[in-house]
CSV table of C-alpha atoms and ligand atoms in Angstrom, one decimal:
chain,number,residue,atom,x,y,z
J,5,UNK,CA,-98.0,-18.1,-98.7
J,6,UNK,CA,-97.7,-14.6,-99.7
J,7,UNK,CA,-98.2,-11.7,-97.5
J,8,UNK,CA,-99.4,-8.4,-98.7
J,9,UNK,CA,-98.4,-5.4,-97.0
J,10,UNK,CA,-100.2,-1.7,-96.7
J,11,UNK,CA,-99.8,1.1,-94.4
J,12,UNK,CA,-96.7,-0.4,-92.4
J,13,UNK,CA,-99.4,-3.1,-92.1
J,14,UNK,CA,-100.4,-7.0,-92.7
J,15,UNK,CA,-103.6,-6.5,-95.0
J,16,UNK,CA,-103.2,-10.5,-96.5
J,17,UNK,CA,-101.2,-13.4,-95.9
J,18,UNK,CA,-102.5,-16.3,-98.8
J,19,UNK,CA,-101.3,-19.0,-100.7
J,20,UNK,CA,-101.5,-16.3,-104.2
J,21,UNK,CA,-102.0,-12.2,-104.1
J,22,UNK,CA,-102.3,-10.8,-107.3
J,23,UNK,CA,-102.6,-7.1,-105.9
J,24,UNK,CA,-100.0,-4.9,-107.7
J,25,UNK,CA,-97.1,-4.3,-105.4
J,26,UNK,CA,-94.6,-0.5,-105.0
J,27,UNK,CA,-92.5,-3.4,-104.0
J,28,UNK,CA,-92.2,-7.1,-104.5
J,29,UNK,CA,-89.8,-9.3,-102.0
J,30,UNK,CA,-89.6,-12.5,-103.8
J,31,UNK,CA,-89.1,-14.8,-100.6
J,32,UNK,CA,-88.8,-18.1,-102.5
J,33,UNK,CA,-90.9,-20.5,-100.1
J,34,UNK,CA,-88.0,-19.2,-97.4
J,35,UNK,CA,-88.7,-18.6,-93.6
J,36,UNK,CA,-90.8,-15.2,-92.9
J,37,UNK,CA,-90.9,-14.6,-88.9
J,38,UNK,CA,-91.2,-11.9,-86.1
J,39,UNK,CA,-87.8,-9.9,-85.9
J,40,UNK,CA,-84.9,-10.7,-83.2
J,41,UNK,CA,-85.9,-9.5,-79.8
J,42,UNK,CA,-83.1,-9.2,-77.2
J,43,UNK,CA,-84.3,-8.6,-73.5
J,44,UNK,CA,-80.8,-8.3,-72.1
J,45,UNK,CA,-78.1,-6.5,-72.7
J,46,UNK,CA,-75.2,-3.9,-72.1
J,47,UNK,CA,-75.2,-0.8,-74.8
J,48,UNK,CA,-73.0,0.8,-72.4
J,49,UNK,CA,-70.4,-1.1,-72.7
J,50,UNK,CA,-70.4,-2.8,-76.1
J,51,UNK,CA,-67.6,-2.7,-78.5
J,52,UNK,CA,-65.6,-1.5,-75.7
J,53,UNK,CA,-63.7,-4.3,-76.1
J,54,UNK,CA,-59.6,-3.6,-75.2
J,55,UNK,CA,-60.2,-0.3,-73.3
J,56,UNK,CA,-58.2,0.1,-71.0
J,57,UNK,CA,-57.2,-3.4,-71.4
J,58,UNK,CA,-58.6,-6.9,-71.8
J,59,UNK,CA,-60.0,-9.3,-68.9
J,60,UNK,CA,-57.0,-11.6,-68.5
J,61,UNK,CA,-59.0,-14.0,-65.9
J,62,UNK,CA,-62.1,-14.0,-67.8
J,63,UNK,CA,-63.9,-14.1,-64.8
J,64,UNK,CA,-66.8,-12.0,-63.9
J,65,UNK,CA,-65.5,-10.1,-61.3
J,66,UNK,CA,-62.6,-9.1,-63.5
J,67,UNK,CA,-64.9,-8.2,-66.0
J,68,UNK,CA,-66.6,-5.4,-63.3
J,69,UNK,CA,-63.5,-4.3,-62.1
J,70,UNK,CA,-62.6,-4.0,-65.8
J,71,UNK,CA,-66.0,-1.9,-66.5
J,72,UNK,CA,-65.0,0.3,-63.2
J,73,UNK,CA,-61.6,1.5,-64.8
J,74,UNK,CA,-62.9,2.2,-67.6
J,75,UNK,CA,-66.4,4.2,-66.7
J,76,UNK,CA,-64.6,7.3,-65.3
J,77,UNK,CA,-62.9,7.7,-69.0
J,78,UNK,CA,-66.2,7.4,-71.2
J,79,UNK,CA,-67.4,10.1,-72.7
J,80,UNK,CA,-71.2,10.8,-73.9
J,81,UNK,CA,-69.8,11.5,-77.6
J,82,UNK,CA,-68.0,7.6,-77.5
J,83,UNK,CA,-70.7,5.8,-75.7
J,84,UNK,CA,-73.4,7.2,-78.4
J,85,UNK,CA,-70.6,6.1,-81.0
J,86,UNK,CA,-70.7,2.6,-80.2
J,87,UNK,CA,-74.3,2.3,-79.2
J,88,UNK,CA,-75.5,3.6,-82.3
J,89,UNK,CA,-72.5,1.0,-84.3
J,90,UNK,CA,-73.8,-1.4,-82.6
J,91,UNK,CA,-77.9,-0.6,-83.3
J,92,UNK,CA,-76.4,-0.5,-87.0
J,93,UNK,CA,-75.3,-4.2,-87.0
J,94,UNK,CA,-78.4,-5.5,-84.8
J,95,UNK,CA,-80.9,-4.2,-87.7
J,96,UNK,CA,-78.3,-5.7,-90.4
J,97,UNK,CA,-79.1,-8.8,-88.2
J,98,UNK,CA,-83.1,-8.4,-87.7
J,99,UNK,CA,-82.8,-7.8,-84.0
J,100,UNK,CA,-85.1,-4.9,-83.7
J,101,UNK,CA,-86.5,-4.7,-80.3
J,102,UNK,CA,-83.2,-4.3,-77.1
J,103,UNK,CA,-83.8,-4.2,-73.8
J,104,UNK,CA,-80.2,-2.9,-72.5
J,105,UNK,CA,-79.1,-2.0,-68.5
J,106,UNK,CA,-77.0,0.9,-68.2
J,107,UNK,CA,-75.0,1.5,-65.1
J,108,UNK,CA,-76.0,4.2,-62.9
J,109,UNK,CA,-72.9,4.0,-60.5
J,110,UNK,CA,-71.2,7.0,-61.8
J,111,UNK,CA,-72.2,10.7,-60.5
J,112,UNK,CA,-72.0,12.1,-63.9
J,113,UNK,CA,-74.7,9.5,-65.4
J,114,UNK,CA,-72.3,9.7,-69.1
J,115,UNK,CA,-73.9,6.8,-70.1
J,116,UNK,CA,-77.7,7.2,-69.1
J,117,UNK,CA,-77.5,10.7,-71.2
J,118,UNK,CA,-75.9,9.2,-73.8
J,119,UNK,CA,-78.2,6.1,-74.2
J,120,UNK,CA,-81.5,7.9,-73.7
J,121,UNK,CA,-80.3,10.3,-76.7
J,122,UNK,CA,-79.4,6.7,-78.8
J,123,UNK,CA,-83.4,5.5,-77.8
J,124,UNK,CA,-84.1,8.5,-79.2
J,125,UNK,CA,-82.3,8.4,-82.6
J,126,UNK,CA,-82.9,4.8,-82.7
J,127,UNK,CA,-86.9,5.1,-82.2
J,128,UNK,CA,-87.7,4.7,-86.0
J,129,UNK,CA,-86.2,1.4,-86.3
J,130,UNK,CA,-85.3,-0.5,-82.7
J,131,UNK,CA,-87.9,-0.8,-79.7
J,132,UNK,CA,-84.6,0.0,-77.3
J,133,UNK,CA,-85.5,0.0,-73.7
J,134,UNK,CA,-83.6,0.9,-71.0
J,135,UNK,CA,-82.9,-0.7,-67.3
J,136,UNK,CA,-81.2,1.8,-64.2
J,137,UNK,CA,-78.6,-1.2,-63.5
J,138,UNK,CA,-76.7,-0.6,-60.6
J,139,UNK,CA,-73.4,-2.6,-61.4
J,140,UNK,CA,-71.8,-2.2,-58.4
J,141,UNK,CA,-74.5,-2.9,-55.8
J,142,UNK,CA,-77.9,-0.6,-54.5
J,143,UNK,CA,-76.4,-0.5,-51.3
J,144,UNK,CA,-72.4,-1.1,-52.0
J,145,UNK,CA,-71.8,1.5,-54.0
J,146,UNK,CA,-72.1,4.9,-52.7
J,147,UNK,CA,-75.2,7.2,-54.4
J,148,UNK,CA,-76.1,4.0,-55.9
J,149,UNK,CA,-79.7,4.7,-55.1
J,150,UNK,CA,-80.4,8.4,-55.4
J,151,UNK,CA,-78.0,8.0,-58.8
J,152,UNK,CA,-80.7,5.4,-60.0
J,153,UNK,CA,-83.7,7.6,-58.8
J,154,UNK,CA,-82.3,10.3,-61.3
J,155,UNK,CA,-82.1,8.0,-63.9
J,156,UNK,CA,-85.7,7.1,-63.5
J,157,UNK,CA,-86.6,10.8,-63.6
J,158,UNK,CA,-84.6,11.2,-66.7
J,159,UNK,CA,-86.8,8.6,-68.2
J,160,UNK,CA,-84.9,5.4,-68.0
J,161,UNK,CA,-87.8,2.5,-68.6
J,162,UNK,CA,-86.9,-0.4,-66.2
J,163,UNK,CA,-85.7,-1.0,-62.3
J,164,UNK,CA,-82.5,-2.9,-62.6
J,165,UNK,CA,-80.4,-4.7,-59.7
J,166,UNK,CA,-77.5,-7.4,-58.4
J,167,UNK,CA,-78.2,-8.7,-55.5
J,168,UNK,CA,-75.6,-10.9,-55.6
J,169,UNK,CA,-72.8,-8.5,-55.5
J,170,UNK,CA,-74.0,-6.4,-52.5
J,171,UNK,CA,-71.9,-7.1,-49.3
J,172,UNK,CA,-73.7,-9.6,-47.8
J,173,UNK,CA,-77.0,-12.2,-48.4
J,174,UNK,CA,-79.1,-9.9,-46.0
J,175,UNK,CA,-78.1,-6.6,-48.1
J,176,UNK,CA,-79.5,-8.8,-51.5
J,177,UNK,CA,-82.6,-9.5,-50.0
J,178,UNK,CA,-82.9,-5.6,-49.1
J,179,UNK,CA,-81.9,-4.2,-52.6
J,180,UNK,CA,-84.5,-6.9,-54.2
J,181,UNK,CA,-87.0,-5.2,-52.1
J,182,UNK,CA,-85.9,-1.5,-52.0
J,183,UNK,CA,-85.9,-1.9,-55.6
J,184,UNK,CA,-89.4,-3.5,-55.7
J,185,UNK,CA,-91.0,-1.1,-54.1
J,186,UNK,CA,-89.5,1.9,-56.1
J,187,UNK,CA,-91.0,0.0,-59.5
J,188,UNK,CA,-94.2,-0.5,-57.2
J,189,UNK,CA,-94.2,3.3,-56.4
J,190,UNK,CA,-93.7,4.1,-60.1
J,191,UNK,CA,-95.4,1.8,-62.3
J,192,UNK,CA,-92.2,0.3,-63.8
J,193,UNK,CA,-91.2,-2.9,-64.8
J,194,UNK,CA,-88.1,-4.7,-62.4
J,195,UNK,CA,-85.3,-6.4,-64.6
J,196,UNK,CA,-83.0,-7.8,-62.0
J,197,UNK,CA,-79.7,-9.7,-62.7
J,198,UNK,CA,-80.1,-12.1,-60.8
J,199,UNK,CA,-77.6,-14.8,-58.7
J,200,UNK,CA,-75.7,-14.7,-61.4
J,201,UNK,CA,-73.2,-17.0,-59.6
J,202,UNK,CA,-72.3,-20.6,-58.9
J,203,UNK,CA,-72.9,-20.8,-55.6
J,204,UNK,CA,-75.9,-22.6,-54.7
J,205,UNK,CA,-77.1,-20.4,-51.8
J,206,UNK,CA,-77.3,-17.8,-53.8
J,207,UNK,CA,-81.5,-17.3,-53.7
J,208,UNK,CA,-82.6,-14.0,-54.2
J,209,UNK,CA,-84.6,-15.2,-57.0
J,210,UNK,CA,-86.6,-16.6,-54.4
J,211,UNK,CA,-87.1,-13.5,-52.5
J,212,UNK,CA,-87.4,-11.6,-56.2
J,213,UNK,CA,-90.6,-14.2,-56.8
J,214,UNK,CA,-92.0,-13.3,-53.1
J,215,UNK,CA,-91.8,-9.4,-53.8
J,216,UNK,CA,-93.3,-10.1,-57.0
J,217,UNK,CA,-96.5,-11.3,-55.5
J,218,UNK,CA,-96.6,-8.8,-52.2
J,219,UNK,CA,-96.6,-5.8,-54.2
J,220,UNK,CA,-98.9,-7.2,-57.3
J,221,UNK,CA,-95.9,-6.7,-59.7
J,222,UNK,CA,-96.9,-9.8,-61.7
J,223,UNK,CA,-96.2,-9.8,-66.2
J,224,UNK,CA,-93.9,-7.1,-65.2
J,225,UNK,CA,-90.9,-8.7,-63.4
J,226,UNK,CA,-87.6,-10.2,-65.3
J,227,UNK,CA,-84.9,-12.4,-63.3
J,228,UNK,CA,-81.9,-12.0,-65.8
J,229,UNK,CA,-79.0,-14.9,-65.9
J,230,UNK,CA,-79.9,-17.1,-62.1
J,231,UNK,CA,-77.4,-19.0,-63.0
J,232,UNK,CA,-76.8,-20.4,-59.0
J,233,UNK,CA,-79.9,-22.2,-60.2
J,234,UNK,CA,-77.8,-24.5,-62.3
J,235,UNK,CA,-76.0,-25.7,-59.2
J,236,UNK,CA,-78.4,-25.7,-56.7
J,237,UNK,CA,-80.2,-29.0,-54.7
J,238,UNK,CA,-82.5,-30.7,-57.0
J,239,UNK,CA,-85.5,-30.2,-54.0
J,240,UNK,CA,-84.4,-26.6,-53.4
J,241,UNK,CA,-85.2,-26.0,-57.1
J,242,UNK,CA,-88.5,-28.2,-57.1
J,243,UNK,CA,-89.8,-25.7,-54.3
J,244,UNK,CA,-88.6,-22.7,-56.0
J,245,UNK,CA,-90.0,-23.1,-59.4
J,246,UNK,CA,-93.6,-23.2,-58.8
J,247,UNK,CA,-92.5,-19.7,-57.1
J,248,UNK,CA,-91.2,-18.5,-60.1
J,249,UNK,CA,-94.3,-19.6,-62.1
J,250,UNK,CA,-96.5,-18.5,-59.5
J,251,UNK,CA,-95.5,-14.8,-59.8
J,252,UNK,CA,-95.6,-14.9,-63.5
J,253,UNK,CA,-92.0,-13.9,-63.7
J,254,UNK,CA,-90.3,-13.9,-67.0
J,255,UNK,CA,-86.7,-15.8,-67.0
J,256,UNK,CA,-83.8,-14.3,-69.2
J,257,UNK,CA,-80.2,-17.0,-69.4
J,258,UNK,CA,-77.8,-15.4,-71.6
J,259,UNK,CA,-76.2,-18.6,-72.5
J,260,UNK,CA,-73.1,-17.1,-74.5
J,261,UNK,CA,-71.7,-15.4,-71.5
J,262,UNK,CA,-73.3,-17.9,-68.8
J,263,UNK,CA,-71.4,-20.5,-70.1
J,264,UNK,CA,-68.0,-18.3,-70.3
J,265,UNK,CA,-68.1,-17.1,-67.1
J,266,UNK,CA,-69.4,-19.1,-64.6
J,267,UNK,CA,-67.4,-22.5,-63.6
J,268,UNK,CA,-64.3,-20.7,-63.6
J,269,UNK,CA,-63.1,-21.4,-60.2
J,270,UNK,CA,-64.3,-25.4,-60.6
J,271,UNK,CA,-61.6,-27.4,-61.7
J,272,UNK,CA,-63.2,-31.0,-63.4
J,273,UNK,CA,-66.3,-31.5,-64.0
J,274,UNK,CA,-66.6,-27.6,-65.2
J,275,UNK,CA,-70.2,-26.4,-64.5
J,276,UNK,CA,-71.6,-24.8,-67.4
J,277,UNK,CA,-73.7,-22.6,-65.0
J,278,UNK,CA,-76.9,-21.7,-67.3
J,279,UNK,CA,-80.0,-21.9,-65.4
J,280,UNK,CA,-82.6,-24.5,-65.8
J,281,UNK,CA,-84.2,-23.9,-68.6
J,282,UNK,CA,-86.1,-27.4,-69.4
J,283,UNK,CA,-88.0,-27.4,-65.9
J,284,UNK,CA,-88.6,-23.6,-65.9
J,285,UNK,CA,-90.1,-24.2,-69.4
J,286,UNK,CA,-92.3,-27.2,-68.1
J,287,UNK,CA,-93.8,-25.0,-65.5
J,288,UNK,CA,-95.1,-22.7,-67.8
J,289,UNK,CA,-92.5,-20.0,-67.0
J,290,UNK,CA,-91.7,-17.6,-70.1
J,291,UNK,CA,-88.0,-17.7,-71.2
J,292,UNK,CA,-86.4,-15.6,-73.4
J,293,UNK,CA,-82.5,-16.2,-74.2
J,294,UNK,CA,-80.5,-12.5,-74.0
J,295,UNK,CA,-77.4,-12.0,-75.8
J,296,UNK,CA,-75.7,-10.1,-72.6
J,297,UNK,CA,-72.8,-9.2,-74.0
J,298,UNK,CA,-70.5,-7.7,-77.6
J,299,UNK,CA,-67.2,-7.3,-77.4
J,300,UNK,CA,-67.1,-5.8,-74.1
J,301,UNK,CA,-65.1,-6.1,-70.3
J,302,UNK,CA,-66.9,-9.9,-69.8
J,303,UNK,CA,-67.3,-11.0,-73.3
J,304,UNK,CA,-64.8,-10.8,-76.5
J,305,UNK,CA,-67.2,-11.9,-79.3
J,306,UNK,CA,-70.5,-11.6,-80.2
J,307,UNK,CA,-72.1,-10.6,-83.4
J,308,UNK,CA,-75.6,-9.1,-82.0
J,309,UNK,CA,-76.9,-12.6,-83.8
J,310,UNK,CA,-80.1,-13.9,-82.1
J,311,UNK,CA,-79.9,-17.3,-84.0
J,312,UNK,CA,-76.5,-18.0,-82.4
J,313,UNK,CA,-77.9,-17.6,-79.2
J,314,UNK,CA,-80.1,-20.1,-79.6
J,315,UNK,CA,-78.2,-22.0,-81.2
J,316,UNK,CA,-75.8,-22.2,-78.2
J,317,UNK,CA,-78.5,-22.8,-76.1
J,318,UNK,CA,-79.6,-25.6,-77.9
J,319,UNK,CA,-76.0,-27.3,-77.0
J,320,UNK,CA,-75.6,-25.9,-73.0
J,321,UNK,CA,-79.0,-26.5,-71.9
J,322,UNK,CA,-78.8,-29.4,-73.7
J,323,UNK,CA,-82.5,-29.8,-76.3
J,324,UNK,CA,-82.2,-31.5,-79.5
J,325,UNK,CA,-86.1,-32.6,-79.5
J,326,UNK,CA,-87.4,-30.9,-82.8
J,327,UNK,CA,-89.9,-29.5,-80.1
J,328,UNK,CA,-87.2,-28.3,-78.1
J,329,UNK,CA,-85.4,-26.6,-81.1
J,330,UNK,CA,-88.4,-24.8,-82.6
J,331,UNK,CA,-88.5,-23.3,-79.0
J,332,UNK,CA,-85.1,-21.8,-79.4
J,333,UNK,CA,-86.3,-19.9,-82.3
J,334,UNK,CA,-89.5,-19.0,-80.8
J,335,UNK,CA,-87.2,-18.0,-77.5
J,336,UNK,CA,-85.6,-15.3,-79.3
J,337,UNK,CA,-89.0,-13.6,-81.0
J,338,UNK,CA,-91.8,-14.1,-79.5
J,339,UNK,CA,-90.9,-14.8,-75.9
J,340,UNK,CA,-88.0,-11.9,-75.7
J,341,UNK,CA,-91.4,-9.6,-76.6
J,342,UNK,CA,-93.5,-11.0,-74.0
J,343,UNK,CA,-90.2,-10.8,-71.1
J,344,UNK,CA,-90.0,-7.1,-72.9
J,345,UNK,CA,-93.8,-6.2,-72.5
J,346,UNK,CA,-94.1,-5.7,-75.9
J,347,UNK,CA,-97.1,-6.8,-78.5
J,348,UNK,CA,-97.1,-10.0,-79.6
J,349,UNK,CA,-95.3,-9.9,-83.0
J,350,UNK,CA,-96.2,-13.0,-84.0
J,351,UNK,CA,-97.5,-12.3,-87.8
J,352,UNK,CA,-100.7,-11.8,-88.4
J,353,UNK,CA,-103.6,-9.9,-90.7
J,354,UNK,CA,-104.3,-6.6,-89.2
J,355,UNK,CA,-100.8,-6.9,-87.2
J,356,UNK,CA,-97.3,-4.9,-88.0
J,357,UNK,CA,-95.3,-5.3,-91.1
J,358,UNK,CA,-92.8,-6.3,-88.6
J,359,UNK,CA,-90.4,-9.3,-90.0
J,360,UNK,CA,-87.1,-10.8,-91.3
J,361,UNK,CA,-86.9,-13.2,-94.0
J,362,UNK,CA,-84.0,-16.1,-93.5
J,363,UNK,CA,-82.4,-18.0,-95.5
J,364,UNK,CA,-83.7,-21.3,-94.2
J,365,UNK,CA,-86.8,-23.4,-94.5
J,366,UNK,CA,-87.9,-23.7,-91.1
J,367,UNK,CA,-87.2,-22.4,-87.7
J,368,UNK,CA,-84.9,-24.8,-87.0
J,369,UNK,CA,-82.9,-24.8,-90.2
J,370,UNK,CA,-82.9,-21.3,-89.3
J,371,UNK,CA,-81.2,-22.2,-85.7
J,372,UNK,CA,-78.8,-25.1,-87.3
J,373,UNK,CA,-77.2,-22.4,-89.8
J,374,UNK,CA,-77.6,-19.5,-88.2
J,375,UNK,CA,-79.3,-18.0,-91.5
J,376,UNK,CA,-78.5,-14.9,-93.7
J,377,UNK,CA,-81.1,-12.3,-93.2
J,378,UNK,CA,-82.2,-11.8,-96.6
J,379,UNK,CA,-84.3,-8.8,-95.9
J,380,UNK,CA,-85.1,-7.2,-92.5
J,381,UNK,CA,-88.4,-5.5,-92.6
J,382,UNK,CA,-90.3,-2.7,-90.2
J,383,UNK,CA,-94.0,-1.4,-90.6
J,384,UNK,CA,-93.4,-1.9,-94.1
J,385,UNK,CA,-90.4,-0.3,-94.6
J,386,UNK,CA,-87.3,-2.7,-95.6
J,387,UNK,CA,-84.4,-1.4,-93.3
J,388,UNK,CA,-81.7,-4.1,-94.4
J,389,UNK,CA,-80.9,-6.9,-97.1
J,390,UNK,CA,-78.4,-9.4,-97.3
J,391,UNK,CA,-77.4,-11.0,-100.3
J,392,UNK,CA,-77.9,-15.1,-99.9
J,393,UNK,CA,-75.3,-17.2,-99.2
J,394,UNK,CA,-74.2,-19.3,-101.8
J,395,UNK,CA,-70.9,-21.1,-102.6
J,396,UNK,CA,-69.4,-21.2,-105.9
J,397,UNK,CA,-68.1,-24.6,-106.3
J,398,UNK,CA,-65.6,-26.4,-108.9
J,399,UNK,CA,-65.6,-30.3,-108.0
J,400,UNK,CA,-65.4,-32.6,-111.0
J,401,UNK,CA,-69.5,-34.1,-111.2
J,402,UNK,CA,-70.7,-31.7,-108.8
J,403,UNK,CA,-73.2,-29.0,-108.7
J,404,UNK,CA,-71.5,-25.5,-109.2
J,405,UNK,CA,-73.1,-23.9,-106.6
J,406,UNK,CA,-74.6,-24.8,-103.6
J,407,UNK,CA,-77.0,-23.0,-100.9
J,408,UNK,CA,-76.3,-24.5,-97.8
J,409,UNK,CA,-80.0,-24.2,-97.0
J,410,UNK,CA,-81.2,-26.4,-99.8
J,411,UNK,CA,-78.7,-29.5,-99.0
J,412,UNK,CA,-80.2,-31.1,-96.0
J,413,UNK,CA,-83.7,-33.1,-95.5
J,414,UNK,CA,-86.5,-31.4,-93.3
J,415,UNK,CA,-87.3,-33.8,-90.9
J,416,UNK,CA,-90.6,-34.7,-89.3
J,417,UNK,CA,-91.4,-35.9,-85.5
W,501,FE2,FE1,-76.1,-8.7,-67.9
């Protein structure tokens, strides 16, 4: 197919356009999707990686002590630095729609101001919203609240929370519904991290899906990470996932750093601690994989590369049905926009000149190599290129070059 583009807009998409073209992008009978969406992450922190000093336990809790020595020393000037570094390499990558938490435990709100100024820079080119993310507890953390209602008025987009790091089960439940009713009061969405945690009692999902349907908050509420659901009673979870369906909750694993950080205390077997993503799928539930995490306090890699999230979920949750695969890629598009509240971006005549062309066949091919964006493209205007990746070889009776997404069959179910 070829798709002709006018106005920032898709005016044709047909197997021949003979229209004369400002521009031609001679895609080769490669993949043409939606761009990379990415409903959960930490601008605040990314590329932070080393200050003041590295996590030496890996663990979470390390990791937010870690953030906590280091938030008193940023500075609006180096938060904006990174942010915007890291904005750079997500559009070189086709990720052009971020949902990021910022931390609103600190008086001086550095990085709110900073991040709301990156949005702001970043608005041309990257749908970047932003979540008030208490990181060390509603209630725990002193002027946790009031510091979160300031962010709000400063025009932070989302209603963040951790229930699962406030002092006791009872103070969870409360912050899950304090924080409910302030997105109720506001019209704001509610983007909750979410028992992230192995331990099995850990349910405030359960009371996130019950304030969901009290205050009417349906389409419009996230539970990030619940990983506890990985290790909780098989009945427990049958009850509990209708819930989730029922409120029409979105569900965002982050299976890079899920798998890093959680079953660190568990000797053999080693959980892997992502949630269930297979049984929330087959209740109708939308997922969307998050990245979470670049170079930061919890996480010391990362590359702001959508395709290796799926790609890793693909192996932890596990799903190697073709099916199952396509999903991934569909996780990490269209499903990150729904989670997000944004349009549909699936392309379209009459829709936005919105989209990243890989160098892969398929979807899956795309997943399997994590492919080379050859050309990242917004309402019409081509923001990034790539050059394909192609191997120069010199083997006696072999090719002399070879593009790693031409050497393998497609198959068919
Ligand atoms: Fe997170």
């Amino acid at each position: 197919m070829d798709i002709g583009i006018l106005n920032g807009r898709i005016v044709e998409i047909s197997p021949r356009i003979d229209a004369a073209s400002a521009r031609m992008i001679e895609a080769a009978g490669r993949l043409v999707a939606p761009c990379f969406v990415d409903p959960h992450f930490h601008m605040d922190a990314t590329l932070s990686l080393g200050l003041p000093r590295l996590n030496r336990s890996g663990t979470l809790l390390e990791g937010i002590a870690l953030w906590g020595e280091l938030k008193p020393l940023l500075t609006v000037d180096a938060v904006m630095e990174r942010a915007l570094r890291y904005c750079d390499l997500a559009v070189s990558q086709g990720l052009l729609a971020i949902r990021t938490h910022v931390d609103v435990c600190d008086d001086r709100l550095t990085a709110t101001e900073a991040l709301i100024e990156v949005r702001r820079r970043v608005a041309p080119y990257i749908d970047l919203q932003l979540v008030a993310f208490p990181q060390d507890g509603l209630f725990r953390s002193p002027n946790a609240e009031a510091n979160l209602l300031r962010a709000l008025d400063m025009g932070v987009d989302v209603v963040g929370g951790i229930p699962h790091f406030e002092r006791t089960m009872q103070d969870g439940a409360a912050s899950v519904r304090r924080l409910c009713e302030i997105a109720a009061d506001r019209g704001l969405p509610v983007d909750l991290h979410c028992d992230e945690s192995d331990d099995p009692m850990s349910r405030h999902i359960e009371t996130l899906a019950a304030e969901t349907v009290r205050l009417g908050l349906q389409g419009r509420v996230v539970g990030s990470h619940c990983t506890s659901m990985h290790s909780m009673d098989n009945y427990y979870a049958s009850k509990l996932i209708p819930l989730i369906a029922e409120a029409g909750m979105h569900i965002v694993p982050n299976p890079l750093i899920n798998l890093t950080l959680q079953g660190r205390s568990d000797t053999y077997p080693r959980r892997r601690g992502l949630t269930r993503v297979a049984e929330l799928r087959a209740a109708g539930v939308n997922v969307a994989l998050g990245q979470d995490c670049t170079m930061d306090p919890w996480y010391p890699l990362g590359s702001a590369d959508m395709l290796e999230v799926a790609h890793m979920a693909v192996h932890a949750v596990p799903m190697t049905s073709r099916e199952a695969m396509a999903w991934s890629f569909t996780s990490v598009t269209v499903n990150g926009a729904r989670a997000m509240g944004l349009a549909d971006p699936t392309l379209r005549v009459g829709g936005q000149a919105t989209m990243v062309v890989l160098q892969a066949r398929d979807p899956i091919e795309a997943v399997r190599l994590k492919a080379t964006r050859l050309a990242v493209i917004r309402n019409g205007r081509v923001l990034a290129q790539t050059a394909p990746r192609v191997a120069q070889l010199s083997l006696p009776g072999r090719p002399d070059s070879l593009d790693p997404a031409s050497c393998a069959p497609i198959a068919e179910d």
